[in-house]
Amino acid sequence: MIDFLRQFWNRDTDSSKQIAKERLRLVLVHDRVNVSPSLLEALKVDLMEVISKYMEIEETGLEVNLDKSDNSVALVANIPVKRMKRAVDQSR
Amino acid sequence: MAGRVIVVTSGKGGVGKTTTAANIGAGLALLGRKVCLIDADIGLRNLDVVLGLENRIVYDLTDVVEGSCRLRQALIKDKRTENLYLLPAAQTKEKDAVAPDQMRTLCDELREEFEYILVDCPAGIERGFKNAIAGADEAIIVTTPEVAAVRDADRIIGLLEAAELYEPRLIVNRIRPQMVRKGDMMGIEDIIEILAIDLLGVVPDDEDIIVSTNRGEPVVMDRRSRAGQAYSNIARRLEGIDVPFLSLEDDGWVARLKRAILGHS
């Protein structure tokens, strides 16, 4: 009976299974990036290409990183802007 | 004959690689296949003990590679199962006594004579791992439902891919259905979703394994054991037979009684 009740209790995010899954998800985000630094490099190149359509950016100052806080991983890009383009052709 | 060379690996130690290799090997031999098990864990050999063959070793893998003996002299025939042979690891030599190229040559030689060559890989990702995977066509990854083991499995999948061993298959070992149901252990779906690879088998945590390892007999020989049944199913799946996965639900006393009386097929 107690087991039965516990099943309901544990349906929420506090069950140790959910905690394990979440920890695993976060650790793998980091592991996988560390295994292939080329992934971040490729992302950088693609980002520059897209952003350059809208503004002039300082290519050498571009920084792209994965930031890990307690329970999330964020992609943080620091892109110095040299100049905005006057008009962006929306139809493109 | 052109046998299949399959490496059993995991990254993390202690998840049951050796037991898995021994039982899949014995399971395939029980199906009538000619099987050679290679213990690639040089310096820390264990497969001989799990199979109960520790007293029969004269020559080992390193002797074969160095040319100190012929391959046939080093192969140990299993005492219970027809068709099952062991090539033991050296216990007193260093891991770099063998090179990946030599392993490849050895596997190719064994391919001529055996239908399956199973390589029991050491833990870790260094030289021993590279040796073990060198001659393999396929890989089986063993993991347990723990964060550390699954994480290491993920790393191994990446390394296998880099070595051009694609589509490894996963065995989840030591699953405890009751804990999964209670939400206290990651389930099969959770692990498969995270690793994104194909499932080859699910082996329940089973005290029979400890008993059979004490005796030096693969648990797959015990027709009443649940883990034994799981290994037997894995062997049949390797043969291309479509075997449903053991349901984690039927772990009640009725199912256990039924197994005790009927054994598994």
Short mmCIF file of C-alpha atoms in Angstrom, two decimals:
data_model
loop_
_atom_site.label_atom_id
_atom_site.label_comp_id
_atom_site.label_asym_id
_atom_site.label_seq_id
_atom_site.Cartn_x
_atom_site.Cartn_y
_atom_site.Cartn_z
CA MET A 1 0.00 0.00 0.00
CA ILE A 2 2.79 2.36 0.88
CA ASP A 3 4.51 1.51 -2.39
CA PHE A 4 1.28 2.20 -4.18
CA LEU A 5 0.99 5.64 -2.63
CA ARG A 6 4.64 6.37 -3.30
CA GLN A 7 4.08 5.75 -6.98
CA PHE A 8 1.72 8.71 -7.03
CA TRP A 9 4.08 10.83 -5.03
CA ASN A 10 6.92 10.11 -7.37
CA ARG A 11 5.09 10.92 -10.56
CA ASP A 12 6.30 14.49 -10.20
CA THR A 13 9.73 15.77 -11.08
CA ASP A 14 11.21 14.91 -7.69
CA SER A 15 11.58 11.21 -8.35
CA SER A 16 15.20 10.14 -8.38
CA LYS A 17 14.69 8.78 -11.90
CA GLN A 18 13.77 12.24 -13.16
CA ILE A 19 16.73 13.73 -11.37
CA ALA A 20 19.04 11.15 -12.95
CA LYS A 21 17.64 11.81 -16.43
CA GLU A 22 18.03 15.54 -16.06
CA ARG A 23 21.59 15.30 -14.76
CA LEU A 24 22.46 12.94 -17.58
CA ARG A 25 20.96 15.27 -20.18
CA LEU A 26 23.04 18.21 -18.93
CA VAL A 27 26.27 16.28 -18.62
CA LEU A 28 25.89 14.91 -22.15
CA VAL A 29 25.36 18.36 -23.65
CA HIS A 30 28.78 19.26 -22.32
CA ASP A 31 30.49 15.97 -23.09
CA ARG A 32 29.32 15.97 -26.67
CA VAL A 33 30.55 19.52 -27.30
CA ASN A 34 33.90 18.77 -25.71
CA VAL A 35 34.26 15.73 -27.91
CA SER A 36 33.74 17.78 -31.05
CA PRO A 37 35.03 21.35 -30.71
CA SER A 38 34.62 21.51 -34.47
CA LEU A 39 30.87 21.70 -33.87
CA LEU A 40 31.17 25.10 -32.18
CA GLU A 41 33.52 26.28 -34.92
CA ALA A 42 31.06 25.29 -37.62
CA LEU A 43 28.26 27.03 -35.72
CA LYS A 44 30.39 30.18 -35.50
CA VAL A 45 30.92 30.27 -39.25
CA ASP A 46 27.21 29.77 -39.94
CA LEU A 47 26.22 32.40 -37.39
CA MET A 48 28.54 34.96 -38.95
CA GLU A 49 27.12 34.29 -42.35
CA VAL A 50 23.52 34.82 -41.21
CA ILE A 51 24.18 37.87 -39.07
CA SER A 52 26.30 39.56 -41.72
CA LYS A 53 23.19 39.81 -43.83
CA TYR A 54 21.75 42.25 -41.30
CA MET A 55 24.71 44.02 -39.75
CA GLU A 56 28.44 44.43 -40.01
CA ILE A 57 30.16 42.49 -37.27
CA GLU A 58 33.65 42.24 -35.87
CA GLU A 59 34.63 38.76 -36.93
CA THR A 60 37.69 38.46 -34.75
CA GLY A 61 35.78 39.40 -31.59
CA LEU A 62 33.13 36.75 -32.05
CA GLU A 63 32.71 34.40 -29.10
CA VAL A 64 30.39 31.44 -28.93
CA ASN A 65 30.18 29.30 -25.82
CA LEU A 66 27.95 26.93 -23.94
CA ASP A 67 27.25 28.21 -20.46
CA LYS A 68 26.19 25.81 -17.78
CA SER A 69 24.31 26.90 -14.74
CA ASP A 70 22.72 24.63 -12.14
CA ASN A 71 19.91 23.26 -14.21
CA SER A 72 20.24 24.55 -17.73
CA VAL A 73 22.68 24.93 -20.55
CA ALA A 74 22.61 28.08 -22.67
CA LEU A 75 24.29 28.99 -25.91
CA VAL A 76 25.89 32.38 -25.34
CA ALA A 77 27.17 34.37 -28.28
CA ASN A 78 29.03 37.62 -27.93
CA ILE A 79 29.12 39.39 -31.27
CA PRO A 80 30.56 42.91 -31.49
CA VAL A 81 28.60 44.99 -34.00
CA LYS A 82 30.55 47.48 -36.12
CA ARG A 83 27.68 49.00 -38.00
CA MET A 84 24.02 48.35 -38.72
CA LYS A 85 22.93 48.14 -42.30
CA ARG A 86 20.49 50.90 -43.17
CA ALA A 87 17.76 48.82 -44.69
CA VAL A 88 17.22 45.11 -44.73
CA ASP A 89 15.56 43.63 -47.71
CA GLN A 90 12.83 41.55 -46.08
CA SER A 91 11.88 39.79 -49.25
CA ARG A 92 15.16 37.92 -49.45
CA MET B 1 33.58 -19.54 -43.29
CA ALA B 2 33.64 -15.84 -42.53
CA GLY B 3 32.72 -15.29 -38.91
CA ARG B 4 31.42 -12.13 -37.31
CA VAL B 5 33.74 -10.33 -34.93
CA ILE B 6 31.75 -8.56 -32.22
CA VAL B 7 33.31 -6.46 -29.48
CA VAL B 8 31.56 -6.15 -26.11
CA THR B 9 32.43 -2.80 -24.58
CA SER B 10 31.13 -0.21 -22.10
CA GLY B 11 33.64 2.46 -21.15
CA LYS B 12 32.85 2.21 -17.47
CA GLY B 13 34.09 -0.77 -15.50
CA GLY B 14 31.93 -3.05 -13.43
CA VAL B 15 28.78 -2.90 -15.55
CA GLY B 16 28.96 -6.57 -16.54
CA LYS B 17 30.92 -6.70 -19.79
CA THR B 18 32.66 -9.96 -19.03
CA THR B 19 29.54 -11.69 -17.76
CA THR B 20 27.70 -10.45 -20.84
CA ALA B 21 30.38 -11.67 -23.24
CA ALA B 22 30.54 -15.07 -21.52
CA ASN B 23 26.79 -15.55 -21.58
CA ILE B 24 26.21 -14.39 -25.14
CA GLY B 25 29.05 -16.68 -26.22
CA ALA B 26 27.62 -19.64 -24.35
CA GLY B 27 24.13 -18.77 -25.59
CA LEU B 28 25.27 -18.79 -29.22
CA ALA B 29 27.15 -22.06 -28.67
CA LEU B 30 23.96 -23.58 -27.24
CA LEU B 31 22.26 -22.59 -30.49
CA GLY B 32 24.87 -24.68 -32.30
CA ARG B 33 27.16 -21.90 -33.43
CA LYS B 34 30.91 -22.20 -33.25
CA VAL B 35 32.08 -19.43 -30.95
CA CYS B 36 35.44 -18.07 -29.81
CA LEU B 37 35.61 -15.69 -26.85
CA ILE B 38 38.66 -13.45 -26.68
CA ASP B 39 39.65 -11.89 -23.39
CA ALA B 40 41.26 -8.61 -24.45
CA ASP B 41 41.78 -7.38 -20.91
CA ILE B 42 45.53 -7.94 -20.78
CA GLY B 43 46.89 -7.87 -17.25
CA LEU B 44 43.46 -8.30 -15.65
CA ARG B 45 42.01 -11.43 -17.12
CA ASN B 46 38.59 -12.47 -15.88
CA LEU B 47 36.72 -14.24 -18.61
CA ASP B 48 38.46 -17.53 -17.74
CA VAL B 49 37.13 -17.36 -14.19
CA VAL B 50 33.59 -16.49 -15.24
CA LEU B 51 33.61 -19.53 -17.54
CA GLY B 52 35.27 -21.76 -14.94
CA LEU B 53 38.27 -22.43 -17.19
CA GLU B 54 40.98 -20.80 -15.06
CA ASN B 55 42.83 -24.06 -14.43
CA ARG B 56 43.28 -24.95 -18.05
CA ILE B 57 45.27 -22.02 -19.30
CA VAL B 58 48.66 -22.81 -20.78
CA TYR B 59 49.14 -20.19 -23.46
CA ASP B 60 47.44 -16.83 -23.92
CA LEU B 61 46.65 -14.14 -26.47
CA THR B 62 50.03 -12.47 -26.12
CA ASP B 63 51.82 -15.76 -26.74
CA VAL B 64 49.85 -16.20 -29.95
CA VAL B 65 50.55 -12.67 -31.13
CA GLU B 66 54.26 -12.98 -30.32
CA GLY B 67 54.43 -16.30 -32.09
CA SER B 68 55.44 -18.29 -28.98
CA CYS B 69 52.70 -20.80 -29.72
CA ARG B 70 50.21 -21.66 -32.41
CA LEU B 71 46.68 -20.28 -32.20
CA ARG B 72 45.23 -23.76 -31.71
CA GLN B 73 47.42 -24.40 -28.68
CA ALA B 74 46.12 -21.32 -26.89
CA LEU B 75 42.42 -21.98 -27.50
CA ILE B 76 40.67 -23.60 -24.53
CA LYS B 77 37.62 -25.71 -25.18
CA ASP B 78 34.72 -25.14 -22.79
CA LYS B 79 33.96 -28.11 -20.58
CA ARG B 80 30.16 -27.97 -20.84
CA THR B 81 29.32 -26.47 -24.19
CA GLU B 82 30.30 -27.93 -27.52
CA ASN B 83 31.56 -25.28 -29.92
CA LEU B 84 32.66 -22.77 -27.29
CA TYR B 85 36.33 -21.78 -27.06
CA LEU B 86 38.26 -19.22 -25.05
CA LEU B 87 41.40 -17.33 -25.98
CA PRO B 88 42.58 -16.04 -22.58
CA ALA B 89 44.41 -12.79 -21.90
CA ALA B 90 47.91 -12.70 -20.45
CA GLN B 91 47.87 -11.97 -16.74
CA THR B 92 51.44 -10.78 -16.26
CA LYS B 93 52.04 -8.64 -19.32
CA GLU B 94 51.42 -5.02 -20.18
CA LYS B 95 48.57 -3.80 -22.32
CA ASP B 96 50.92 -2.60 -25.02
CA ALA B 97 52.24 -6.13 -25.53
CA VAL B 98 49.62 -6.28 -28.27
CA ALA B 99 49.04 -3.75 -31.06
CA PRO B 100 45.79 -3.04 -32.93
CA ASP B 101 47.26 -4.41 -36.16
CA GLN B 102 48.07 -7.70 -34.48
CA MET B 103 44.54 -7.95 -33.10
CA ARG B 104 43.18 -7.40 -36.59
CA THR B 105 45.31 -10.21 -37.98
CA LEU B 106 44.31 -12.50 -35.13
CA CYS B 107 40.59 -11.82 -35.63
CA ASP B 108 40.90 -12.48 -39.34
CA GLU B 109 42.55 -15.80 -38.61
CA LEU B 110 39.79 -16.78 -36.18
CA ARG B 111 37.14 -15.74 -38.68
CA GLU B 112 38.14 -18.67 -40.85
CA GLU B 113 37.26 -21.16 -38.17
CA PHE B 114 34.52 -19.65 -36.04
CA GLU B 115 31.07 -18.27 -36.79
CA TYR B 116 31.25 -15.78 -33.94
CA ILE B 117 34.28 -14.16 -32.35
CA LEU B 118 33.32 -12.16 -29.26
CA VAL B 119 35.93 -9.78 -27.88
CA ASP B 120 35.62 -8.87 -24.19
CA CYS B 121 36.96 -5.31 -24.05
CA PRO B 122 38.71 -3.85 -20.99
CA ALA B 123 37.22 -0.80 -19.25
CA GLY B 124 38.55 2.57 -20.29
CA ILE B 125 39.26 4.17 -23.65
CA GLU B 126 43.01 3.72 -23.93
CA ARG B 127 45.22 1.14 -25.58
CA GLY B 128 43.24 -1.88 -24.39
CA PHE B 129 40.05 -0.45 -25.86
CA LYS B 130 41.74 0.36 -29.14
CA ASN B 131 43.15 -3.16 -29.34
CA ALA B 132 39.80 -4.74 -28.59
CA ILE B 133 37.88 -2.84 -31.25
CA ALA B 134 40.59 -3.08 -33.92
CA GLY B 135 39.39 -6.30 -35.51
CA ALA B 136 35.66 -5.92 -34.87
CA ASP B 137 32.85 -5.61 -37.42
CA GLU B 138 30.14 -4.95 -34.87
CA ALA B 139 29.91 -3.59 -31.34
CA ILE B 140 27.71 -4.29 -28.36
CA ILE B 141 27.62 -1.67 -25.63
CA VAL B 142 26.74 -2.72 -22.10
CA THR B 143 25.39 -0.18 -19.66
CA THR B 144 23.49 -0.08 -16.38
CA PRO B 145 20.70 2.36 -15.50
CA GLU B 146 23.04 4.84 -13.80
CA VAL B 147 24.13 8.32 -14.85
CA ALA B 148 27.85 7.46 -14.90
CA ALA B 149 27.44 4.26 -16.92
CA VAL B 150 25.16 5.86 -19.53
CA ARG B 151 27.46 8.84 -19.82
CA ASP B 152 30.42 6.58 -20.53
CA ALA B 153 28.34 4.59 -23.01
CA ASP B 154 27.67 7.84 -24.87
CA ARG B 155 31.38 8.57 -25.05
CA ILE B 156 32.08 5.06 -26.32
CA ILE B 157 29.47 5.43 -29.06
CA GLY B 158 31.34 8.53 -30.25
CA LEU B 159 34.71 6.76 -30.17
CA LEU B 160 33.35 3.74 -32.03
CA GLU B 161 31.96 6.03 -34.69
CA ALA B 162 35.34 7.72 -35.02
CA ALA B 163 36.82 4.24 -35.53
CA GLU B 164 34.20 3.58 -38.21
CA LEU B 165 32.27 1.03 -36.17
CA TYR B 166 28.76 2.20 -36.84
CA GLU B 167 25.41 1.23 -35.33
CA PRO B 168 26.46 -0.38 -32.07
CA ARG B 169 23.67 -2.10 -30.17
CA LEU B 170 22.86 -1.63 -26.52
CA ILE B 171 22.35 -4.05 -23.65
CA VAL B 172 20.92 -2.55 -20.49
CA ASN B 173 22.15 -4.67 -17.61
CA ARG B 174 21.00 -4.94 -14.00
CA ILE B 175 17.65 -3.35 -14.47
CA ARG B 176 15.33 -3.59 -11.45
CA PRO B 177 11.75 -3.46 -12.73
CA GLN B 178 10.28 -2.63 -9.36
CA MET B 179 12.53 0.39 -8.91
CA VAL B 180 11.73 1.58 -12.43
CA ARG B 181 8.02 1.33 -11.67
CA LYS B 182 8.50 3.32 -8.47
CA GLY B 183 10.33 6.05 -10.38
CA ASP B 184 13.62 5.32 -8.68
CA MET B 185 15.55 3.97 -11.66
CA MET B 186 15.90 5.07 -15.26
CA GLY B 187 13.92 2.81 -17.55
CA ILE B 188 14.85 1.32 -20.92
CA GLU B 189 12.98 4.00 -22.88
CA ASP B 190 14.79 6.75 -20.99
CA ILE B 191 18.21 5.33 -21.78
CA ILE B 192 17.41 4.55 -25.42
CA GLU B 193 16.04 8.04 -25.92
CA ILE B 194 19.19 9.63 -24.53
CA LEU B 195 21.70 7.45 -26.39
CA ALA B 196 19.66 7.11 -29.59
CA ILE B 197 20.90 3.61 -30.48
CA ASP B 198 19.21 0.26 -31.07
CA LEU B 199 18.39 -2.00 -28.16
CA LEU B 200 19.77 -5.54 -28.26
CA GLY B 201 18.70 -6.75 -24.86
CA VAL B 202 17.56 -6.07 -21.34
CA VAL B 203 19.02 -8.11 -18.50
CA PRO B 204 17.34 -7.94 -15.10
CA ASP B 205 19.37 -7.67 -11.93
CA ASP B 206 19.39 -11.28 -10.81
CA GLU B 207 21.01 -13.06 -7.88
CA ASP B 208 21.38 -16.13 -10.07
CA ILE B 209 24.26 -14.32 -11.81
CA ILE B 210 26.22 -14.16 -8.57
CA VAL B 211 25.57 -17.84 -7.86
CA SER B 212 26.51 -18.93 -11.36
CA THR B 213 29.64 -16.77 -11.35
CA ASN B 214 30.65 -18.35 -8.03
CA ARG B 215 30.40 -21.71 -9.71
CA GLY B 216 32.07 -20.65 -12.95
CA GLU B 217 29.06 -21.53 -15.08
CA PRO B 218 27.38 -19.02 -17.40
CA VAL B 219 23.87 -18.27 -16.14
CA VAL B 220 22.49 -18.82 -19.65
CA MET B 221 22.79 -22.57 -18.93
CA ASP B 222 20.26 -22.21 -16.12
CA ARG B 223 16.93 -22.49 -17.83
CA ARG B 224 15.01 -21.21 -14.85
CA SER B 225 16.97 -18.01 -14.40
CA ARG B 226 15.47 -14.78 -15.62
CA ALA B 227 18.85 -13.30 -16.51
CA GLY B 228 19.72 -16.54 -18.28
CA GLN B 229 16.60 -16.21 -20.38
CA ALA B 230 17.53 -12.62 -21.23
CA TYR B 231 20.97 -13.73 -22.46
CA SER B 232 19.49 -16.56 -24.44
CA ASN B 233 17.17 -14.03 -26.11
CA ILE B 234 20.12 -11.79 -26.94
CA ALA B 235 21.94 -14.69 -28.60
CA ARG B 236 18.87 -15.41 -30.71
CA ARG B 237 18.52 -11.75 -31.70
CA LEU B 238 22.14 -11.81 -32.91
CA GLU B 239 21.11 -14.75 -35.06
CA GLY B 240 18.49 -12.50 -36.63
CA ILE B 241 15.53 -14.04 -34.83
CA ASP B 242 12.86 -11.57 -33.75
CA VAL B 243 12.47 -12.17 -30.02
CA PRO B 244 10.26 -9.86 -27.97
CA PHE B 245 11.91 -8.12 -25.03
CA LEU B 246 11.18 -9.53 -21.58
CA SER B 247 8.29 -7.69 -20.10
CA LEU B 248 9.30 -5.92 -16.94
CA GLU B 249 5.79 -6.39 -15.66
CA ASP B 250 5.64 -10.15 -15.31
CA ASP B 251 7.95 -10.29 -12.36
CA GLY B 252 5.31 -11.48 -9.93
CA TRP B 253 5.22 -14.82 -8.15
CA VAL B 254 3.03 -16.41 -10.83
CA ALA B 255 5.63 -15.73 -13.51
CA ARG B 256 8.43 -16.93 -11.25
CA LEU B 257 6.56 -20.14 -10.43
CA LYS B 258 5.90 -20.74 -14.09
CA ARG B 259 9.58 -20.36 -14.88
CA ALA B 260 10.55 -22.64 -12.00
CA ILE B 261 8.33 -25.38 -13.35
CA LEU B 262 8.64 -24.95 -17.09
CA GLY B 263 12.01 -23.29 -17.52
CA HIS B 264 12.44 -20.95 -20.45
CA SER B 265 12.40 -21.92 -24.05
#
